[in-house]
């Protein structure tokens, strides 16, 4: 999402090849530790910065069970939005009987306003590969896939080059670091579907099928790619793994809160005075990030922020006191998503934003389930006809949220409802 004049639009293009401003307020940067010192794209730069040390230590001195136990004890939770415990997912995969297992790095980052995964893939690719290799070692997987969003061509190129460098250095492939271990990685580009960020739709896409969600259970950790146990972890999730192995679960749990350990990268859009990426400890108030790290919006008042993209939550300043913490946010009916924060400024055309969100829903619905497919189509018909009947809009959003198959249908009505509640007088006036 980027402001265009006084209209905020859902812009799904990449933000360019250069690094955004990267800052940290945490006691111990983890995700951005190499980015602040400059990119570590090449293998030589990555190794000089300490990448692959945790992998070497693990395969030389620790059993697979010990690595798995360390991740589980760390309390790390997936950064893709759901916040599911990483170690618990790995444990299920490791214990599910199978002669083949897979690890997938989910780089299909589709939330407008979030770009941490793009930056990591383009500027710290070997940290992702190390996290994948550690996961493969822990769960007994010998094959991995990096799934890169179609709109990130540079990330795809960098990841492919990193895989080749790591393979030549025997950090991937057969005989990793001289041990009787194998872990191969391929890189695949998505085809532009937002819903492929959902793990089962992503798996369908890798298998060459239509990018649609699958019914769960079974979950991918039990039956995923080609029906085999599969770990699907977000890119940011995987970058935390080497630090956990190298420094220990206790050190990781010392950061953040009891419910959400570690750090989270928050992305601020260009509506703020200081846009960019900010790594914070879980438990940091959202207001602190917006008002201090983001420096507000200069001369313009921030009416609200959209947190977590089109499946997230619209928050007015009176709700910014919420700590960045999965459970506390859930208790307050707030979705963190990937951690993108988009400023809704005082001159924003709220009606245009509302219409743009509906257009996004209609464009990105995979079409598998009727409530989401037909509901988004009906909402678009109302927009095109200028027939803004509040009761019909709210009823349609209610059906989509209640009866859809996946989180896309469940959660995309949220920001639309928030907009209607907060700025309904602007959205529903002056019928076309």
Coordinates of C-alpha atoms in Angstrom, one line a residue:
X1 CA 0.0 0.0 0.0
X2 CA 1.4 3.4 -0.9
X3 CA -0.3 6.8 -0.7
X4 CA -1.0 8.3 -4.1
X5 CA -2.0 11.9 -3.6
X6 CA -4.9 11.7 -1.2
X7 CA -5.8 8.2 -2.2
X8 CA -4.3 5.1 -0.5
X9 CA -4.1 2.2 -3.0
X10 CA -3.2 -1.5 -2.6
X11 CA 0.0 -1.4 -4.6
X12 CA 1.3 -4.9 -5.1
X13 CA 4.5 -4.0 -6.9
X14 CA 8.0 -4.4 -5.2
X15 CA 9.5 -1.4 -3.6
X16 CA 12.7 -1.3 -5.7
X17 CA 16.1 -2.8 -5.5
X18 CA 17.7 -0.6 -2.8
X19 CA 17.5 -1.4 0.9
X20 CA 14.9 0.6 2.8
X21 CA 15.9 2.3 6.0
X22 CA 16.4 -0.4 8.6
X23 CA 16.4 0.3 12.3
X24 CA 16.2 -1.7 15.6
X25 CA 14.9 -0.9 19.0
X26 CA 15.5 -4.4 20.5
X27 CA 18.3 -5.4 22.9
X28 CA 19.4 -8.0 20.4
X29 CA 18.8 -7.6 16.7
X30 CA 18.3 -11.0 15.1
X31 CA 16.5 -10.7 11.7
X32 CA 18.2 -7.4 10.7
X33 CA 21.6 -8.0 12.3
X34 CA 23.4 -8.3 9.0
X35 CA 21.2 -5.9 7.0
X36 CA 22.2 -2.9 9.1
X37 CA 25.9 -3.5 8.2
X38 CA 25.1 -3.8 4.5
X39 CA 23.8 -6.7 2.4
X40 CA 25.3 -10.2 2.8
X41 CA 24.2 -11.5 -0.6
X42 CA 27.4 -13.4 -1.5
X43 CA 28.5 -16.5 0.3
X44 CA 31.8 -14.9 1.3
X45 CA 30.1 -11.9 2.9
X46 CA 27.5 -14.2 4.5
X47 CA 30.2 -16.5 6.0
X48 CA 32.2 -13.5 7.2
X49 CA 29.0 -12.3 9.0
X50 CA 28.6 -15.7 10.7
X51 CA 26.1 -17.4 8.5
X52 CA 26.3 -21.2 8.5
X53 CA 28.1 -21.4 11.8
X54 CA 25.0 -22.6 13.5
X55 CA 24.5 -25.3 10.9
X56 CA 28.1 -26.4 11.3
X57 CA 27.8 -26.6 15.0
X58 CA 24.5 -28.5 14.8
X59 CA 25.6 -31.2 12.3
X60 CA 29.0 -31.6 14.1
X61 CA 27.9 -31.7 17.8
X62 CA 24.1 -32.1 18.1
X63 CA 21.7 -34.7 17.3
X64 CA 18.5 -34.0 15.3
X65 CA 16.5 -34.5 18.4
X66 CA 18.6 -31.9 20.3
X67 CA 18.1 -29.3 17.5
X68 CA 14.4 -29.9 17.4
X69 CA 14.2 -29.6 21.2
X70 CA 16.0 -26.3 21.1
X71 CA 13.6 -24.8 18.6
X72 CA 10.6 -26.1 20.6
X73 CA 12.0 -24.7 23.9
X74 CA 12.7 -21.3 22.3
X75 CA 8.9 -20.7 21.9
X76 CA 9.4 -19.2 18.5
X77 CA 6.2 -18.7 16.6
X78 CA 5.6 -18.4 12.9
X79 CA 5.9 -14.9 11.5
X80 CA 3.5 -15.5 8.6
X81 CA 0.5 -14.3 10.5
X82 CA -1.0 -17.3 12.3
X83 CA 1.7 -17.3 15.0
X84 CA 1.7 -21.1 15.4
X85 CA 4.7 -22.5 17.4
X86 CA 7.5 -23.4 15.1
X87 CA 8.8 -26.3 17.3
X88 CA 5.4 -27.9 17.6
X89 CA 5.0 -27.9 13.8
X90 CA 8.5 -29.4 13.3
X91 CA 7.8 -32.1 15.9
X92 CA 4.6 -33.3 14.2
X93 CA 6.5 -33.5 10.9
X94 CA 9.5 -35.4 12.4
X95 CA 7.2 -37.9 14.1
X96 CA 4.9 -38.6 11.1
X97 CA 6.1 -41.9 9.5
X98 CA 7.5 -41.3 6.0
X99 CA 10.6 -42.0 4.0
X100 CA 10.4 -38.5 2.4
X101 CA 9.9 -35.1 4.0
X102 CA 10.0 -31.5 2.6
X103 CA 10.9 -28.0 3.8
X104 CA 9.3 -25.0 2.1
X105 CA 10.4 -21.4 2.6
X106 CA 7.3 -19.3 2.0
X107 CA 8.5 -16.2 0.3
X108 CA 5.1 -15.4 -1.3
X109 CA 4.8 -12.2 0.7
X110 CA 1.6 -10.7 -0.6
X111 CA 0.4 -8.3 2.1
X112 CA 0.6 -4.7 0.7
X113 CA 2.7 -2.8 3.2
X114 CA 4.9 -5.7 4.1
X115 CA 8.3 -6.2 2.5
X116 CA 10.6 -7.9 5.1
X117 CA 10.7 -11.2 3.2
X118 CA 11.6 -9.5 0.0
X119 CA 14.5 -7.6 1.7
X120 CA 15.7 -10.9 3.4
X121 CA 15.6 -12.8 0.1
X122 CA 17.4 -10.1 -1.8
X123 CA 20.0 -9.1 0.8
X124 CA 20.4 -12.0 3.2
X125 CA 19.6 -15.2 1.2
X126 CA 22.1 -17.5 2.9
X127 CA 20.5 -16.9 6.3
X128 CA 17.2 -18.4 4.8
X129 CA 19.1 -21.4 3.4
X130 CA 20.8 -22.0 6.7
X131 CA 17.4 -21.9 8.5
X132 CA 16.0 -24.4 5.9
X133 CA 19.0 -26.7 6.3
X134 CA 18.7 -26.7 10.1
X135 CA 15.0 -27.5 9.7
X136 CA 15.8 -30.3 7.3
X137 CA 18.3 -31.8 9.7
X138 CA 15.9 -31.5 12.6
X139 CA 12.9 -33.2 10.9
X140 CA 14.7 -35.6 8.6
X141 CA 14.0 -33.8 5.3
X142 CA 16.4 -34.0 2.4
X143 CA 14.6 -31.7 0.0
X144 CA 13.6 -28.0 0.2
X145 CA 11.8 -25.4 -1.9
X146 CA 12.1 -21.6 -1.8
X147 CA 8.8 -20.3 -3.1
X148 CA 9.3 -16.7 -4.2
X149 CA 6.5 -14.2 -5.0
X150 CA 6.2 -13.6 -8.8
X151 CA 6.5 -9.8 -8.3
X152 CA 10.0 -10.3 -6.8
X153 CA 12.2 -11.2 -9.8
X154 CA 15.3 -9.9 -8.1
X155 CA 14.7 -12.1 -5.0
X156 CA 14.3 -15.1 -7.3
X157 CA 17.6 -14.4 -9.0
X158 CA 19.5 -13.8 -5.7
X159 CA 18.0 -17.0 -4.1
X160 CA 19.0 -19.1 -7.2
X161 CA 22.5 -17.8 -7.1
X162 CA 22.8 -18.4 -3.3
X163 CA 21.6 -22.0 -3.7
X164 CA 24.3 -22.6 -6.3
X165 CA 27.0 -21.0 -4.1
X166 CA 26.0 -23.1 -1.1
X167 CA 25.9 -26.3 -3.2
X168 CA 29.4 -25.7 -4.6
X169 CA 30.7 -25.1 -1.0
X170 CA 29.0 -28.3 0.2
X171 CA 26.7 -26.4 2.5
X172 CA 23.8 -27.9 0.5
X173 CA 23.4 -31.0 -1.5
X174 CA 25.2 -34.2 -0.6
X175 CA 27.8 -34.5 2.1
X176 CA 27.0 -31.3 3.9
X177 CA 30.1 -30.0 5.6
X178 CA 31.8 -33.4 5.1
X179 CA 29.0 -35.3 7.0
X180 CA 26.7 -38.0 5.7
X181 CA 23.9 -35.6 5.2
X182 CA 21.9 -34.4 2.2
X183 CA 19.6 -31.4 1.8
X184 CA 18.8 -30.1 -1.7
X185 CA 17.0 -26.8 -2.4
X186 CA 15.2 -25.6 -5.5
X187 CA 13.8 -22.2 -6.1
X188 CA 10.4 -21.6 -7.6
X189 CA 8.5 -18.5 -8.6
X190 CA 4.8 -18.1 -7.8
X191 CA 2.3 -17.1 -10.5
X192 CA 1.0 -13.9 -8.8
X193 CA -1.9 -15.3 -6.8
X194 CA -2.2 -13.7 -3.3
X195 CA -3.9 -16.8 -1.9
X196 CA -0.7 -18.8 -2.6
X197 CA 0.7 -17.2 0.6
X198 CA -1.6 -19.7 2.4
X199 CA 0.4 -22.9 2.9
X200 CA -1.9 -25.4 1.3
X201 CA -2.6 -23.2 -1.8
X202 CA 1.2 -22.8 -2.0
X203 CA 1.7 -26.6 -2.0
X204 CA -0.9 -26.9 -4.8
X205 CA 1.0 -24.3 -6.8
X206 CA 4.3 -26.2 -6.4
X207 CA 2.6 -29.4 -7.5
X208 CA 1.4 -27.6 -10.7
X209 CA -2.2 -27.4 -9.6
X210 CA -4.5 -24.4 -9.3
X211 CA -3.5 -22.2 -6.4
X212 CA -6.5 -23.1 -4.2
X213 CA -6.7 -23.8 -0.5
X214 CA -7.1 -27.4 0.7
X215 CA -9.4 -28.6 3.4
X216 CA -7.6 -29.1 6.7
X217 CA -6.9 -31.5 8.4
X218 CA -4.7 -33.1 7.4
X219 CA -2.2 -30.3 7.9
X220 CA 0.9 -30.1 5.8
X221 CA 3.2 -31.2 8.6
X222 CA 1.4 -34.6 8.3
X223 CA 0.5 -34.6 4.6
X224 CA 1.7 -31.8 2.5
X225 CA 3.8 -31.7 -0.7
X226 CA 3.0 -34.8 -2.8
X227 CA 1.2 -36.2 0.3
X228 CA 4.4 -36.2 2.4
X229 CA 5.1 -34.5 5.7
X230 CA 6.0 -30.9 4.9
X231 CA 7.2 -27.9 6.9
X232 CA 6.0 -24.6 5.5
X233 CA 7.7 -21.7 7.3
X234 CA 7.7 -18.0 6.5
X235 CA 11.1 -16.5 5.4
X236 CA 11.3 -14.4 8.6
X237 CA 10.6 -17.4 10.7
X238 CA 13.5 -19.3 9.2
X239 CA 16.0 -16.5 9.6
X240 CA 15.5 -16.7 13.4
X241 CA 16.4 -20.4 13.5
X242 CA 20.3 -20.1 13.2
X243 CA 20.4 -17.5 16.1
X244 CA 18.3 -19.8 18.3
X245 CA 20.6 -22.8 17.6
X246 CA 23.8 -20.7 18.1
X247 CA 22.7 -18.8 21.2
X248 CA 20.2 -21.2 22.8
X249 CA 16.5 -21.2 23.6
X250 CA 17.0 -19.5 26.9
X251 CA 18.6 -16.5 25.3
X252 CA 15.8 -16.3 22.8
X253 CA 13.1 -16.5 25.4
X254 CA 14.8 -13.6 27.3
X255 CA 13.6 -11.4 24.4
X256 CA 9.9 -10.5 24.0
X257 CA 7.2 -11.7 26.2
X258 CA 6.2 -15.0 27.9
X259 CA 3.6 -15.6 25.2
X260 CA 5.6 -14.3 22.2
X261 CA 9.3 -14.7 22.5
X262 CA 11.9 -13.0 20.3
X263 CA 11.6 -10.0 17.9
X264 CA 9.3 -9.0 15.1
X265 CA 10.1 -6.8 12.1
X266 CA 7.5 -4.1 11.5
X267 CA 7.3 -2.5 8.0
X268 CA 6.2 1.2 7.8
X269 CA 4.9 2.5 4.5
X270 CA 5.8 5.8 2.8
X271 CA 2.9 7.6 4.6
X272 CA 5.2 7.9 7.6
X273 CA 8.0 10.5 8.0
X274 CA 10.5 7.6 8.4
X275 CA 9.3 4.7 6.4
X276 CA 11.3 1.4 6.5
X277 CA 11.8 -1.7 8.6
X278 CA 12.0 -1.6 12.4
X279 CA 13.0 -4.7 14.4
X280 CA 11.3 -4.6 17.9
X281 CA 10.9 -7.0 20.7
X282 CA 7.5 -8.6 21.1
X283 CA 5.7 -6.7 23.8
X284 CA 6.7 -3.3 22.4
X285 CA 3.6 -1.0 22.2
X286 CA 2.5 -0.4 18.6
X287 CA 2.2 3.3 19.5
X288 CA 5.9 3.4 20.2
X289 CA 6.7 2.1 16.7
X290 CA 4.3 4.5 15.0
X291 CA 5.2 7.6 17.0
X292 CA 8.9 7.1 17.6
X293 CA 10.3 4.8 15.0
X294 CA 7.9 6.0 12.4
X295 CA 8.0 9.6 13.5
X296 CA 4.3 10.0 12.7
X297 CA 3.5 11.5 9.4
X298 CA 5.0 15.0 9.6
X299 CA 2.6 17.8 9.1
X300 CA -0.3 15.5 8.3
X301 CA -2.4 13.8 11.0
X302 CA -2.6 10.0 11.0
X303 CA -6.3 9.1 11.3
X304 CA -5.7 5.4 11.5
X305 CA -3.3 2.6 10.5
X306 CA -4.0 -0.5 8.6
X307 CA -2.0 -3.3 10.4
X308 CA -1.5 -6.6 8.7
X309 CA -2.6 -5.8 5.2
X310 CA -6.0 -6.5 3.6
X311 CA -6.6 -9.3 6.1
X312 CA -5.6 -7.2 9.0
X313 CA -7.1 -4.5 11.3
X314 CA -7.8 -0.8 10.9
X315 CA -6.7 0.9 14.2
X316 CA -7.4 4.5 15.3
X317 CA -4.9 6.1 17.7
X318 CA -6.9 5.2 20.8
X319 CA -6.0 1.5 20.0
X320 CA -2.3 2.0 19.4
X321 CA -1.5 1.1 23.0
X322 CA -1.7 -2.6 22.2
X323 CA 1.5 -4.5 22.6
X324 CA 2.9 -6.3 19.6
X325 CA 2.1 -9.8 20.9
X326 CA 0.1 -12.5 19.2
X327 CA -2.1 -13.4 22.1
X328 CA -2.8 -10.0 23.5
X329 CA -3.6 -8.7 20.0
X330 CA -5.9 -11.7 19.5
X331 CA -7.6 -10.9 22.8
X332 CA -8.3 -7.4 21.4
X333 CA -9.5 -8.7 18.0
X334 CA -6.4 -7.3 16.3
X335 CA -4.5 -9.1 13.6
X336 CA -0.7 -8.6 13.3
X337 CA -0.4 -10.4 9.9
X338 CA 3.1 -10.0 8.5
X339 CA 3.6 -6.8 10.4
X340 CA 3.0 -4.2 7.7
X341 CA 1.8 -0.8 9.0
X342 CA 0.1 1.6 6.5
X343 CA -0.7 5.1 7.5
X344 CA -4.2 6.4 6.7
X345 CA -3.7 10.2 6.6
X346 CA -6.2 13.0 7.1
X347 CA -6.5 13.6 3.4
X348 CA -7.0 10.0 2.4
X349 CA -10.0 9.4 0.2
X350 CA -11.6 6.7 2.4
X351 CA -14.2 5.8 -0.2
X352 CA -11.5 5.1 -2.8
X353 CA -9.7 3.0 -0.2
X354 CA -12.9 1.1 0.5
X355 CA -13.4 0.4 -3.2
X356 CA -9.8 -0.6 -3.6
X357 CA -10.0 -3.1 -0.8
X358 CA -13.1 -4.6 -2.4
X359 CA -11.3 -4.7 -5.7
X360 CA -8.4 -6.5 -4.0
X361 CA -10.8 -9.1 -2.5
X362 CA -12.4 -9.8 -5.9
X363 CA -9.1 -10.0 -7.7
X364 CA -7.4 -12.2 -5.2
X365 CA -10.1 -14.6 -4.2
X366 CA -9.1 -18.1 -5.6
X367 CA -12.7 -18.8 -6.4
X368 CA -12.8 -22.2 -4.7
X369 CA -15.6 -21.5 -2.2
X370 CA -18.9 -19.9 -3.1
X371 CA -19.2 -17.4 -0.2
X372 CA -15.9 -15.7 -1.0
X373 CA -16.2 -15.9 -4.8
X374 CA -19.9 -14.8 -5.0
X375 CA -19.6 -12.4 -2.1
X376 CA -16.6 -10.5 -3.6
X377 CA -18.4 -10.4 -7.0
X378 CA -21.5 -9.0 -5.4
X379 CA -19.5 -6.3 -3.6
X380 CA -17.8 -5.3 -6.8
X381 CA -21.2 -5.1 -8.6
X382 CA -22.3 -2.6 -5.9
X383 CA -19.2 -0.6 -6.3
X384 CA -19.5 -0.4 -10.1
X385 CA -23.2 0.5 -9.8
X386 CA -22.6 3.0 -7.0
X387 CA -25.3 1.2 -5.0
X388 CA -23.9 1.6 -1.5
X389 CA -26.6 0.0 0.7
X390 CA -25.0 -0.3 4.1
X391 CA -27.2 -3.2 5.2
X392 CA -26.5 -5.2 2.1
X393 CA -22.8 -4.5 2.3
X394 CA -22.6 -5.6 5.9
X395 CA -24.7 -8.7 5.3
X396 CA -22.5 -9.8 2.4
X397 CA -19.4 -9.2 4.4
X398 CA -20.9 -11.3 7.3
X399 CA -21.6 -14.2 5.0
X400 CA -18.1 -14.1 3.5
X401 CA -16.4 -14.0 6.9
X402 CA -18.5 -16.7 8.4
X403 CA -18.7 -19.3 5.6
X404 CA -15.5 -19.1 3.6
X405 CA -13.0 -21.9 3.6
X406 CA -9.8 -20.2 4.4
X407 CA -8.4 -17.1 6.3
X408 CA -8.6 -14.9 3.2
X409 CA -12.4 -15.1 3.2
X410 CA -12.6 -15.0 7.0
X411 CA -10.4 -12.0 7.5
X412 CA -10.6 -9.7 4.4
X413 CA -14.0 -8.4 5.5
X414 CA -12.4 -7.1 8.7
X415 CA -10.8 -3.9 7.4
X416 CA -13.9 -3.2 5.2
X417 CA -16.1 -3.3 8.3
X418 CA -13.6 -1.1 10.2
X419 CA -13.7 1.4 7.4
X420 CA -17.5 1.5 7.4
X421 CA -17.7 1.9 11.1
X422 CA -15.1 4.7 11.3
X423 CA -15.6 6.5 8.0
X424 CA -19.0 5.4 6.9
X425 CA -20.2 9.0 6.4
X426 CA -17.5 9.5 3.8
X427 CA -17.9 6.2 2.1
X428 CA -21.7 6.1 1.8
X429 CA -22.3 9.8 0.9
X430 CA -22.6 11.2 -2.6
X431 CA -24.0 8.2 -4.4
X432 CA -22.8 7.8 -8.0

